[in-house]
Amino acid sequence: NAGVTQTPKFRVLKTGQSMTLLCAQDMNHEYMYWYRQDPGMGLRLIHYSVGEGTTAKGEVPDGYNVSRLKKQNFLLGLESAAPSQTSVYFCASSYSTGLGIGEQFFGPGTRLTVL
Amino acid sequence: GQQVMQIPQYQHVQEGEDFTTYCNSSTTLSNIQWYKQRPGGHPVFLIQLVKSGEVKKQKRLTFQFGEAKKNSSLHITATQTTDVGTYFCAGLRGSYIPTFGRGTSLIVHP
């Protein structure tokens, strides 16, 4: 099992450009998450999904869109990149325990720089 | 909204000393998770605490969940250089939306 994979690993964009980050998991997990990590800020939730075809906003959703057309994939889109979106992006997936979710499995991350 | 405060932000220790990081939530949590992130890596799950007053141990690591389910701590006994990294707590409010603390970076001096 590959677990959670993310593509690309690195990307440099110019202000105003668009891109899509892809997250894939092979564990049949219902829940998927996109986080951004900035120095000293921990992990902040951008968007999440509780199942195929559903998405919802997290703590910092502005400037991002997501889609989950297939259960195993969760896409994060930046329509018009801004320097403030320079960050490391992590995708994670998890499963229901009946009391909430179990452990989150994280992908290796995408390091994005917006010039 | 819910906040999870984590202190300290950084901790320098000599190898062999103990280390503790604390998380406090503004609201009651249903459970709390702990993760470790090595420099340049991704967060890796350590443990999940569910019950009020729960204490769990993993070798030199001891995890506690407060009686009111609003605070938690991670204690490492006799740190080693392999313990270096950032430790995060993530609180859950009975659902599937985790809120992460800002993390505590542990630096171990040999």
mmCIF file of C-alpha atoms in Angstrom:
data_model
loop_
_atom_site.group_PDB
_atom_site.id
_atom_site.type_symbol
_atom_site.label_atom_id
_atom_site.label_comp_id
_atom_site.label_asym_id
_atom_site.label_seq_id
_atom_site.Cartn_x
_atom_site.Cartn_y
_atom_site.Cartn_z
ATOM 1 C CA ASN A 1 0.000 0.000 0.000
ATOM 2 C CA ALA A 2 1.255 3.461 -0.910
ATOM 3 C CA GLY A 3 -0.820 5.150 1.812
ATOM 4 C CA VAL A 4 -1.317 8.831 0.999
ATOM 5 C CA THR A 5 0.509 10.301 -1.965
ATOM 6 C CA GLN A 6 0.706 13.907 -3.113
ATOM 7 C CA THR A 7 1.752 15.429 -6.412
ATOM 8 C CA PRO A 8 3.693 17.511 -7.105
ATOM 9 C CA LYS A 9 6.319 17.599 -4.344
ATOM 10 C CA PHE A 10 7.547 21.082 -5.232
ATOM 11 C CA ARG A 11 6.166 23.907 -7.334
ATOM 12 C CA VAL A 12 7.006 27.528 -8.025
ATOM 13 C CA LEU A 13 4.232 29.767 -9.340
ATOM 14 C CA LYS A 14 4.006 33.374 -10.375
ATOM 15 C CA THR A 15 1.320 35.561 -8.851
ATOM 16 C CA GLY A 16 -1.964 35.030 -10.671
ATOM 17 C CA GLN A 17 -1.175 31.564 -12.009
ATOM 18 C CA SER A 18 -3.363 28.598 -11.211
ATOM 19 C CA MET A 19 -2.571 25.041 -10.228
ATOM 20 C CA THR A 20 -4.057 21.879 -8.808
ATOM 21 C CA LEU A 21 -2.579 19.721 -6.091
ATOM 22 C CA LEU A 22 -3.540 16.061 -6.164
ATOM 23 C CA CYS A 23 -3.932 13.811 -3.150
ATOM 24 C CA ALA A 24 -4.580 10.093 -3.470
ATOM 25 C CA GLN A 25 -5.148 7.436 -0.795
ATOM 26 C CA ASP A 26 -5.475 3.688 -1.193
ATOM 27 C CA MET A 27 -6.905 2.873 2.256
ATOM 28 C CA ASN A 28 -10.584 3.341 1.372
ATOM 29 C CA HIS A 29 -10.861 6.158 3.914
ATOM 30 C CA GLU A 30 -13.998 8.270 4.017
ATOM 31 C CA TYR A 31 -12.436 11.435 5.386
ATOM 32 C CA MET A 32 -9.851 13.532 3.607
ATOM 33 C CA TYR A 33 -8.273 16.847 4.570
ATOM 34 C CA TRP A 34 -6.117 19.589 3.154
ATOM 35 C CA TYR A 35 -3.885 21.530 5.546
ATOM 36 C CA ARG A 36 -1.347 24.270 5.110
ATOM 37 C CA GLN A 37 1.661 24.564 7.373
ATOM 38 C CA ASP A 38 3.458 27.836 7.929
ATOM 39 C CA PRO A 39 6.319 28.441 10.380
ATOM 40 C CA GLY A 40 5.028 28.773 13.931
ATOM 41 C CA MET A 41 1.397 28.334 12.853
ATOM 42 C CA GLY A 42 0.939 24.601 13.108
ATOM 43 C CA LEU A 43 -1.418 22.871 10.695
ATOM 44 C CA ARG A 44 -4.431 24.857 9.578
ATOM 45 C CA LEU A 45 -7.360 23.146 7.917
ATOM 46 C CA ILE A 46 -8.236 24.504 4.462
ATOM 47 C CA HIS A 47 -11.010 22.187 3.281
ATOM 48 C CA TYR A 48 -12.162 18.712 4.113
ATOM 49 C CA SER A 49 -14.394 15.962 2.755
ATOM 50 C CA VAL A 50 -16.496 13.387 4.568
ATOM 51 C CA GLY A 51 -17.112 11.268 1.510
ATOM 52 C CA GLU A 52 -17.152 11.071 -2.251
ATOM 53 C CA GLY A 53 -18.890 14.082 -3.766
ATOM 54 C CA THR A 54 -18.886 16.138 -0.551
ATOM 55 C CA THR A 55 -16.611 18.979 0.523
ATOM 56 C CA ALA A 56 -16.683 21.614 3.249
ATOM 57 C CA LYS A 57 -14.710 24.681 4.331
ATOM 58 C CA GLY A 58 -12.179 24.547 7.096
ATOM 59 C CA GLU A 59 -10.452 27.312 9.013
ATOM 60 C CA VAL A 60 -8.670 29.047 6.090
ATOM 61 C CA PRO A 61 -10.600 28.295 2.855
ATOM 62 C CA ASP A 62 -10.269 31.641 1.037
ATOM 63 C CA GLY A 63 -8.438 31.423 -2.278
ATOM 64 C CA TYR A 64 -8.796 27.642 -2.524
ATOM 65 C CA ASN A 65 -11.287 25.238 -4.034
ATOM 66 C CA VAL A 66 -11.527 21.474 -3.728
ATOM 67 C CA SER A 67 -13.204 18.539 -5.367
ATOM 68 C CA ARG A 68 -13.687 14.902 -4.460
ATOM 69 C CA LEU A 69 -15.127 13.192 -7.508
ATOM 70 C CA LYS A 70 -13.649 9.830 -6.542
ATOM 71 C CA LYS A 71 -13.351 8.449 -3.034
ATOM 72 C CA GLN A 72 -9.613 7.949 -3.309
ATOM 73 C CA ASN A 73 -8.767 11.409 -4.669
ATOM 74 C CA PHE A 74 -8.986 14.891 -3.155
ATOM 75 C CA LEU A 75 -7.921 17.836 -5.306
ATOM 76 C CA LEU A 76 -6.933 21.282 -4.062
ATOM 77 C CA GLY A 77 -7.067 24.136 -6.547
ATOM 78 C CA LEU A 78 -5.585 27.603 -6.494
ATOM 79 C CA GLU A 79 -7.351 29.710 -9.130
ATOM 80 C CA SER A 80 -5.161 32.815 -8.840
ATOM 81 C CA ALA A 81 -2.103 32.245 -6.686
ATOM 82 C CA ALA A 82 -0.916 34.926 -4.277
ATOM 83 C CA PRO A 83 2.388 35.209 -2.362
ATOM 84 C CA SER A 84 0.408 34.641 0.866
ATOM 85 C CA GLN A 85 -0.269 31.112 -0.362
ATOM 86 C CA THR A 86 3.405 30.212 -0.195
ATOM 87 C CA SER A 87 3.365 27.300 2.209
ATOM 88 C CA VAL A 88 3.738 23.570 2.661
ATOM 89 C CA TYR A 89 0.493 21.747 1.890
ATOM 90 C CA PHE A 90 -0.354 18.427 3.485
ATOM 91 C CA CYS A 91 -3.145 16.086 2.615
ATOM 92 C CA ALA A 92 -4.430 13.586 5.160
ATOM 93 C CA SER A 93 -7.022 10.827 5.271
ATOM 94 C CA SER A 94 -8.809 9.050 8.076
ATOM 95 C CA TYR A 95 -11.641 6.684 8.958
ATOM 96 C CA SER A 96 -14.624 6.672 11.274
ATOM 97 C CA THR A 97 -14.303 5.020 14.686
ATOM 98 C CA GLY A 98 -17.879 5.627 15.789
ATOM 99 C CA LEU A 99 -16.557 8.187 18.287
ATOM 100 C CA GLY A 100 -15.091 10.444 15.649
ATOM 101 C CA ILE A 101 -12.099 9.708 13.480
ATOM 102 C CA GLY A 102 -9.095 7.504 13.901
ATOM 103 C CA GLU A 103 -5.534 8.432 13.187
ATOM 104 C CA GLN A 104 -4.852 10.731 10.285
ATOM 105 C CA PHE A 105 -2.449 9.455 7.652
ATOM 106 C CA PHE A 106 -0.503 12.297 6.073
ATOM 107 C CA GLY A 107 1.028 12.569 2.657
ATOM 108 C CA PRO A 108 4.637 13.743 2.178
ATOM 109 C CA GLY A 109 3.591 17.326 1.451
ATOM 110 C CA THR A 110 3.843 19.816 -1.411
ATOM 111 C CA ARG A 111 6.147 22.787 -0.998
ATOM 112 C CA LEU A 112 4.640 25.699 -2.935
ATOM 113 C CA THR A 113 6.314 29.040 -3.556
ATOM 114 C CA VAL A 114 4.402 31.917 -5.133
ATOM 115 C CA LEU A 115 6.558 34.726 -6.479
ATOM 116 C CA GLY B 1 -14.276 28.996 17.151
ATOM 117 C CA GLN B 2 -12.465 26.287 18.981
ATOM 118 C CA GLN B 3 -8.875 26.934 19.827
ATOM 119 C CA VAL B 4 -6.200 24.552 20.965
ATOM 120 C CA MET B 5 -3.277 26.271 22.648
ATOM 121 C CA GLN B 6 0.016 24.430 22.874
ATOM 122 C CA ILE B 7 3.046 25.414 24.952
ATOM 123 C CA PRO B 8 5.919 25.882 24.886
ATOM 124 C CA GLN B 9 6.681 26.779 21.270
ATOM 125 C CA TYR B 10 10.287 25.607 21.609
ATOM 126 C CA GLN B 11 12.176 23.527 24.145
ATOM 127 C CA HIS B 12 15.923 23.022 24.280
ATOM 128 C CA VAL B 13 17.112 20.132 26.442
ATOM 129 C CA GLN B 14 20.324 18.292 27.082
ATOM 130 C CA GLU B 15 20.211 14.663 26.070
ATOM 131 C CA GLY B 16 18.920 12.678 29.030
ATOM 132 C CA GLU B 17 16.696 15.456 30.387
ATOM 133 C CA ASP B 18 12.923 15.187 30.433
ATOM 134 C CA PHE B 19 10.532 17.102 28.177
ATOM 135 C CA THR B 20 6.851 18.026 28.458
ATOM 136 C CA THR B 21 4.454 19.783 26.098
ATOM 137 C CA TYR B 22 0.965 20.896 27.057
ATOM 138 C CA CYS B 23 -2.271 21.430 25.139
ATOM 139 C CA ASN B 24 -5.291 23.345 26.360
ATOM 140 C CA SER B 25 -8.651 23.647 24.641
ATOM 141 C CA SER B 26 -11.245 26.371 25.107
ATOM 142 C CA THR B 27 -13.989 23.747 24.827
ATOM 143 C CA THR B 28 -14.472 20.157 25.959
ATOM 144 C CA LEU B 29 -12.976 17.656 23.573
ATOM 145 C CA SER B 30 -14.263 14.212 22.705
ATOM 146 C CA ASN B 31 -10.744 12.982 22.092
ATOM 147 C CA ILE B 32 -7.258 14.224 21.384
ATOM 148 C CA GLN B 33 -4.534 12.973 19.084
ATOM 149 C CA TRP B 34 -0.770 13.478 19.213
ATOM 150 C CA TYR B 35 1.586 13.609 16.234
ATOM 151 C CA LYS B 36 5.326 13.911 15.704
ATOM 152 C CA GLN B 37 6.889 15.658 12.741
ATOM 153 C CA ARG B 38 10.580 15.246 12.055
ATOM 154 C CA PRO B 39 12.373 18.160 10.332
ATOM 155 C CA GLY B 40 11.472 18.106 6.640
ATOM 156 C CA GLY B 41 8.934 15.332 7.165
ATOM 157 C CA HIS B 42 5.228 14.933 7.564
ATOM 158 C CA PRO B 43 3.211 14.468 10.773
ATOM 159 C CA VAL B 44 3.088 10.909 12.033
ATOM 160 C CA PHE B 45 0.418 9.690 14.426
ATOM 161 C CA LEU B 46 1.546 8.763 17.929
ATOM 162 C CA ILE B 47 -1.599 8.135 19.960
ATOM 163 C CA GLN B 48 -5.247 8.978 20.561
ATOM 164 C CA LEU B 49 -6.782 9.584 23.997
ATOM 165 C CA VAL B 50 -10.526 9.241 24.484
ATOM 166 C CA LYS B 51 -11.394 8.817 28.160
ATOM 167 C CA SER B 52 -11.396 11.448 30.896
ATOM 168 C CA GLY B 53 -8.218 11.142 32.986
ATOM 169 C CA GLU B 54 -6.697 8.631 30.591
ATOM 170 C CA VAL B 55 -2.970 7.930 30.791
ATOM 171 C CA LYS B 56 -1.135 5.965 28.134
ATOM 172 C CA LYS B 57 2.519 5.061 27.831
ATOM 173 C CA GLN B 58 4.690 4.234 24.861
ATOM 174 C CA LYS B 59 8.175 3.351 26.092
ATOM 175 C CA ARG B 60 9.598 6.719 27.278
ATOM 176 C CA LEU B 61 6.516 8.711 26.218
ATOM 177 C CA THR B 62 3.592 9.305 28.595
ATOM 178 C CA PHE B 63 0.349 10.869 27.383
ATOM 179 C CA GLN B 64 -2.366 12.260 29.653
ATOM 180 C CA PHE B 65 -5.895 13.510 29.030
ATOM 181 C CA GLY B 66 -7.336 15.797 31.680
ATOM 182 C CA GLU B 67 -10.340 14.974 33.809
ATOM 183 C CA ALA B 68 -12.367 17.741 32.174
ATOM 184 C CA LYS B 69 -11.179 16.655 28.697
ATOM 185 C CA LYS B 70 -9.908 20.155 28.007
ATOM 186 C CA ASN B 71 -6.186 19.601 28.409
ATOM 187 C CA SER B 72 -3.564 17.052 27.567
ATOM 188 C CA SER B 73 0.153 16.568 27.929
ATOM 189 C CA LEU B 74 2.992 14.574 26.422
ATOM 190 C CA HIS B 75 5.982 13.793 28.603
ATOM 191 C CA ILE B 76 9.226 12.270 27.346
ATOM 192 C CA THR B 77 11.579 10.769 29.903
ATOM 193 C CA ALA B 78 15.326 10.854 29.319
ATOM 194 C CA THR B 79 15.289 12.446 25.871
ATOM 195 C CA GLN B 80 17.428 11.086 23.069
ATOM 196 C CA THR B 81 18.600 12.753 19.861
ATOM 197 C CA THR B 82 16.052 10.643 17.988
ATOM 198 C CA ASP B 83 13.280 12.520 19.823
ATOM 199 C CA VAL B 84 14.081 15.714 17.908
ATOM 200 C CA GLY B 85 11.077 17.106 16.035
ATOM 201 C CA THR B 86 7.861 19.017 16.478
ATOM 202 C CA TYR B 87 5.069 17.519 18.546
ATOM 203 C CA PHE B 88 1.484 18.475 17.757
ATOM 204 C CA CYS B 89 -1.763 17.833 19.526
ATOM 205 C CA ALA B 90 -5.052 17.778 17.619
ATOM 206 C CA GLY B 91 -8.341 18.139 19.451
ATOM 207 C CA LEU B 92 -11.635 16.766 18.164
ATOM 208 C CA ARG B 93 -15.107 17.863 19.212
ATOM 209 C CA GLY B 94 -16.896 14.569 18.789
ATOM 210 C CA SER B 95 -16.761 14.785 15.045
ATOM 211 C CA TYR B 96 -14.302 14.560 12.226
ATOM 212 C CA ILE B 97 -12.845 18.073 12.281
ATOM 213 C CA PRO B 98 -9.490 18.218 14.061
ATOM 214 C CA THR B 99 -7.993 21.440 15.406
ATOM 215 C CA PHE B 100 -4.234 21.370 15.716
ATOM 216 C CA GLY B 101 -2.145 23.191 18.260
ATOM 217 C CA ARG B 102 0.805 25.181 16.911
ATOM 218 C CA GLY B 103 3.248 22.513 18.030
ATOM 219 C CA THR B 104 6.265 22.324 20.305
ATOM 220 C CA SER B 105 9.667 21.983 18.677
ATOM 221 C CA LEU B 106 12.034 19.828 20.700
ATOM 222 C CA ILE B 107 15.749 20.400 20.263
ATOM 223 C CA VAL B 108 18.010 17.871 21.974
ATOM 224 C CA HIS B 109 21.649 18.788 22.567
ATOM 225 C CA PRO B 110 24.045 15.821 22.766
#
